[in-house]
Tab-separated table of C-alpha atoms in Angstrom:
chain	number	residue	atom	x	y	z
A	1	UNK	CA	103.928	105.207	149.275
A	2	UNK	CA	100.825	105.734	151.375
A	3	UNK	CA	100.602	103.297	154.272
A	4	UNK	CA	98.001	102.929	156.978
A	5	UNK	CA	98.687	100.408	159.733
A	6	UNK	CA	96.067	99.613	162.347
A	7	UNK	CA	96.803	98.089	165.731
A	8	UNK	CA	95.154	97.541	169.077
A	9	UNK	CA	92.595	94.896	168.240
A	10	UNK	CA	92.020	91.854	170.404
A	11	UNK	CA	89.597	89.836	172.482
A	12	UNK	CA	87.612	91.676	175.144
A	13	UNK	CA	84.525	90.941	177.223
A	14	UNK	CA	81.213	92.766	176.792
A	15	UNK	CA	81.278	96.110	178.560
A	16	UNK	CA	85.038	96.464	178.342
A	17	UNK	CA	87.050	99.059	176.422
A	18	UNK	CA	89.653	99.001	173.676
A	19	UNK	CA	91.668	101.655	171.861
A	20	UNK	CA	92.584	101.241	168.228
A	21	UNK	CA	95.410	103.118	166.552
A	22	UNK	CA	96.236	103.796	162.935
A	23	UNK	CA	99.769	104.885	162.071
A	24	UNK	CA	100.030	106.708	158.786
A	25	UNK	CA	102.922	107.446	156.475
A	26	UNK	CA	103.687	108.457	152.934
A	27	UNK	CA	101.355	111.451	152.823
A	28	UNK	CA	100.648	114.733	154.594
A	29	UNK	CA	98.448	113.288	157.326
A	30	UNK	CA	97.360	116.675	158.656
A	31	UNK	CA	95.748	117.575	155.315
A	32	UNK	CA	93.219	114.769	155.196
A	33	UNK	CA	90.053	113.729	156.970
A	34	UNK	CA	90.231	110.171	158.243
A	35	UNK	CA	87.626	107.493	158.793
A	36	UNK	CA	87.039	104.206	160.566
A	37	UNK	CA	85.069	101.505	158.751
A	38	UNK	CA	84.266	98.067	160.156
A	39	UNK	CA	83.252	94.708	158.786
A	40	UNK	CA	81.643	92.055	160.934
A	41	UNK	CA	82.616	88.463	160.088
A	42	UNK	CA	80.979	87.468	156.815
A	43	UNK	CA	79.133	90.780	156.583
A	44	UNK	CA	79.376	94.010	154.626
A	45	UNK	CA	81.193	97.251	155.233
A	46	UNK	CA	79.841	99.692	157.806
A	47	UNK	CA	81.074	103.254	158.163
A	48	UNK	CA	81.831	104.004	161.823
A	49	UNK	CA	83.279	107.478	162.258
A	50	UNK	CA	85.117	110.339	160.609
A	51	UNK	CA	87.293	113.213	161.763
A	52	UNK	CA	88.336	116.253	159.784
A	53	UNK	CA	91.946	117.229	159.270
A	54	UNK	CA	92.004	119.645	162.216
A	55	UNK	CA	89.573	117.633	164.363
A	56	UNK	CA	86.981	120.373	163.981
A	57	UNK	CA	84.342	118.074	162.555
A	58	UNK	CA	83.601	114.639	163.969
A	59	UNK	CA	80.791	112.291	162.995
A	60	UNK	CA	79.642	108.890	164.221
A	61	UNK	CA	77.324	106.169	163.053
A	62	UNK	CA	74.212	105.877	165.210
A	63	UNK	CA	75.334	102.381	166.230
A	64	UNK	CA	78.417	103.706	168.050
A	65	UNK	CA	77.372	107.233	169.024
A	66	UNK	CA	78.059	107.829	172.719
A	67	UNK	CA	80.307	104.777	173.074
A	68	UNK	CA	83.122	105.378	170.588
A	69	UNK	CA	85.417	108.406	170.352
A	70	UNK	CA	87.552	109.199	167.340
A	71	UNK	CA	90.646	111.374	167.677
A	72	UNK	CA	93.893	112.134	165.926
A	73	UNK	CA	97.370	113.414	166.631
A	74	UNK	CA	98.705	115.178	163.565
A	75	UNK	CA	102.175	115.495	165.044
A	76	UNK	CA	102.341	111.730	165.434
A	77	UNK	CA	100.482	111.096	162.158
A	78	UNK	CA	98.125	108.829	164.016
A	79	UNK	CA	94.397	108.178	164.164
A	80	UNK	CA	92.634	106.626	167.143
A	81	UNK	CA	89.329	105.020	168.036
A	82	UNK	CA	88.466	104.697	171.711
A	83	UNK	CA	85.775	102.061	172.054
A	84	UNK	CA	83.882	101.826	175.344
A	85	UNK	CA	80.969	99.674	176.510
A	86	UNK	CA	81.746	97.137	173.812
A	87	UNK	CA	79.022	94.766	172.689
A	88	UNK	CA	79.056	91.459	170.865
A	89	UNK	CA	77.766	93.235	167.771
A	90	UNK	CA	80.913	95.389	167.710
A	91	UNK	CA	82.899	92.294	166.751
A	92	UNK	CA	84.490	93.145	163.412
A	93	UNK	CA	87.616	93.949	161.478
A	94	UNK	CA	88.207	97.668	161.875
A	95	UNK	CA	89.823	99.548	159.010
A	96	UNK	CA	91.165	103.072	158.989
A	97	UNK	CA	90.801	104.861	155.682
A	98	UNK	CA	91.929	108.164	154.236
A	99	UNK	CA	89.192	110.402	152.897
A	100	UNK	CA	89.859	112.259	149.674
A	101	UNK	CA	87.077	114.399	148.249
A	102	UNK	CA	84.177	112.060	148.838
A	103	UNK	CA	85.989	108.767	148.575
A	104	UNK	CA	88.070	106.556	150.819
A	105	UNK	CA	91.148	106.166	148.708
A	106	UNK	CA	93.592	104.347	150.973
A	107	UNK	CA	92.804	101.683	153.546
A	108	UNK	CA	94.806	99.868	156.175
A	109	UNK	CA	94.900	96.094	156.418
A	110	UNK	CA	92.490	96.088	159.362
A	111	UNK	CA	92.595	94.948	162.970
A	112	UNK	CA	90.197	92.383	164.433
A	113	UNK	CA	88.139	93.212	167.495
A	114	UNK	CA	86.325	90.322	169.136
A	115	UNK	CA	83.831	90.964	171.920
A	116	UNK	CA	82.908	87.766	173.699
A	117	UNK	CA	82.459	86.479	177.212
B	1	UNK	CA	71.152	105.683	157.928
B	2	UNK	CA	70.072	102.601	155.979
B	3	UNK	CA	72.507	100.755	153.764
B	4	UNK	CA	72.274	101.290	150.027
B	5	UNK	CA	70.611	98.395	148.211
B	6	UNK	CA	72.662	96.123	145.971
B	7	UNK	CA	71.907	92.693	144.515
B	8	UNK	CA	73.416	89.938	146.634
B	9	UNK	CA	75.106	88.298	143.680
B	10	UNK	CA	75.847	88.789	140.011
B	11	UNK	CA	77.583	86.324	137.723
B	12	UNK	CA	78.914	86.242	134.210
B	13	UNK	CA	81.176	84.305	131.904
B	14	UNK	CA	84.663	85.485	130.988
B	15	UNK	CA	84.484	88.251	128.420
B	16	UNK	CA	80.929	89.194	129.230
B	17	UNK	CA	79.747	92.447	130.799
B	18	UNK	CA	77.905	92.687	134.078
B	19	UNK	CA	76.254	95.588	135.865
B	20	UNK	CA	75.781	96.023	139.596
B	21	UNK	CA	73.074	98.381	140.769
B	22	UNK	CA	73.116	100.524	143.894
B	23	UNK	CA	69.907	102.168	145.039
B	24	UNK	CA	69.767	104.904	147.631
B	25	UNK	CA	67.739	107.987	148.385
B	26	UNK	CA	67.761	111.704	147.739
B	27	UNK	CA	69.755	112.067	150.960
B	28	UNK	CA	72.695	110.035	149.761
B	29	UNK	CA	73.142	108.799	146.174
B	30	UNK	CA	70.844	111.465	144.798
B	31	UNK	CA	72.357	114.263	146.865
B	32	UNK	CA	75.890	114.511	145.545
B	33	UNK	CA	78.123	113.039	142.868
B	34	UNK	CA	80.195	111.378	145.587
B	35	UNK	CA	79.437	107.768	144.762
B	36	UNK	CA	82.349	105.367	144.890
B	37	UNK	CA	82.769	101.656	144.330
B	38	UNK	CA	85.074	99.282	146.193
B	39	UNK	CA	86.380	95.847	145.283
B	40	UNK	CA	87.227	93.455	148.087
B	41	UNK	CA	88.904	90.096	147.685
B	42	UNK	CA	88.624	87.602	150.555
B	43	UNK	CA	90.773	88.563	153.518
B	44	UNK	CA	91.880	91.806	151.894
B	45	UNK	CA	91.136	95.467	152.452
B	46	UNK	CA	88.712	97.184	150.072
B	47	UNK	CA	90.153	98.952	147.045
B	48	UNK	CA	88.516	101.933	145.366
B	49	UNK	CA	87.644	101.195	141.740
B	50	UNK	CA	85.423	104.167	140.889
B	51	UNK	CA	85.001	107.560	142.560
B	52	UNK	CA	82.828	110.607	141.924
B	53	UNK	CA	80.303	108.352	140.135
B	54	UNK	CA	82.409	107.607	137.086
B	55	UNK	CA	86.092	108.382	137.632
B	56	UNK	CA	88.739	105.679	137.750
B	57	UNK	CA	91.795	106.008	139.970
B	58	UNK	CA	95.145	105.605	138.335
B	59	UNK	CA	95.920	101.943	137.799
B	60	UNK	CA	92.335	100.699	137.654
B	61	UNK	CA	91.412	98.967	134.420
B	62	UNK	CA	89.177	100.831	131.992
B	63	UNK	CA	86.963	97.745	131.991
B	64	UNK	CA	85.383	99.279	135.098
B	65	UNK	CA	82.918	102.108	134.605
B	66	UNK	CA	80.312	103.846	136.717
B	67	UNK	CA	77.197	105.910	136.224
B	68	UNK	CA	74.340	107.448	138.155
B	69	UNK	CA	70.746	108.422	137.495
B	70	UNK	CA	68.693	110.017	140.229
B	71	UNK	CA	68.960	107.982	143.401
B	72	UNK	CA	70.589	104.984	141.741
B	73	UNK	CA	74.140	104.271	140.675
B	74	UNK	CA	75.675	101.385	138.820
B	75	UNK	CA	79.021	99.744	138.204
B	76	UNK	CA	79.705	97.952	134.933
B	77	UNK	CA	82.524	95.502	134.449
B	78	UNK	CA	83.160	94.742	130.813
B	79	UNK	CA	85.314	91.938	129.456
B	80	UNK	CA	84.885	90.020	132.699
B	81	UNK	CA	88.033	88.275	133.911
B	82	UNK	CA	88.671	85.654	136.566
B	83	UNK	CA	90.485	88.223	138.720
B	84	UNK	CA	87.302	90.303	138.879
B	85	UNK	CA	85.675	87.700	141.116
B	86	UNK	CA	85.258	89.540	144.418
B	87	UNK	CA	82.788	91.437	146.556
B	88	UNK	CA	81.824	94.912	145.402
B	89	UNK	CA	80.412	97.713	147.531
B	90	UNK	CA	79.003	101.036	146.512
B	91	UNK	CA	79.385	103.957	148.863
B	92	UNK	CA	77.851	107.402	148.984
B	93	UNK	CA	78.548	110.569	150.877
B	94	UNK	CA	75.335	111.771	152.510
B	95	UNK	CA	73.577	114.972	153.522
B	96	UNK	CA	74.397	114.015	157.121
B	97	UNK	CA	78.071	114.519	156.218
B	98	UNK	CA	78.899	110.856	156.652
B	99	UNK	CA	79.188	107.809	154.437
B	100	UNK	CA	76.842	104.925	153.778
B	101	UNK	CA	77.851	101.676	152.107
B	102	UNK	CA	75.833	99.343	149.984
B	103	UNK	CA	74.846	95.867	151.090
B	104	UNK	CA	77.503	94.342	148.864
B	105	UNK	CA	77.441	92.198	145.740
B	106	UNK	CA	79.361	88.987	145.206
B	107	UNK	CA	80.579	88.754	141.636
B	108	UNK	CA	81.164	85.258	140.340
B	109	UNK	CA	83.007	84.518	137.106
B	110	UNK	CA	81.533	81.336	135.693
């Protein structure tokens, strides 16, 4: 069974940093591109970042470019999102999702990041 | 990248059919046949209901169907059931090699 489990969320002040993790199991992690998607409270889904299976290709939404860094460790079957210079508007539930030929077919349960002074 | 446009809400009675539209541009919806639809119940993670415009993953009811014409896609739910009440998001792969989601549609079963 495919499982994605996010962790690392919490309450931080504006300007601070946070690192999210996504532990994956039940599939060959190293064969898939992975994505982060976020959802602000009461709002819609927003794609954040993606990383190819070998980390060769990395993309970011304009809203996080230069502040967030996506990475992965295929040996540990884990996906990461380093978030720096956090802003109030980064407050959201962050989901990791497996990419499968143009769709995000498996999602984690999400981890809440709150940026507030 | 601007979000794809969806109606804020759609409603229908049990047994009826409803259609949710999703309008994009030639850089996203119109660029590839990589349009997917996600169902999200309150407090839950999204679940893919349709992929590649019109394909259903294993386990998804055949009451859900998708289509695309030009820069617009649509999701139809036939035989509406109470359990279909949820938020629905379209999503498209783009020429920028990333994804863009729709604004979301709240489906209400009357």
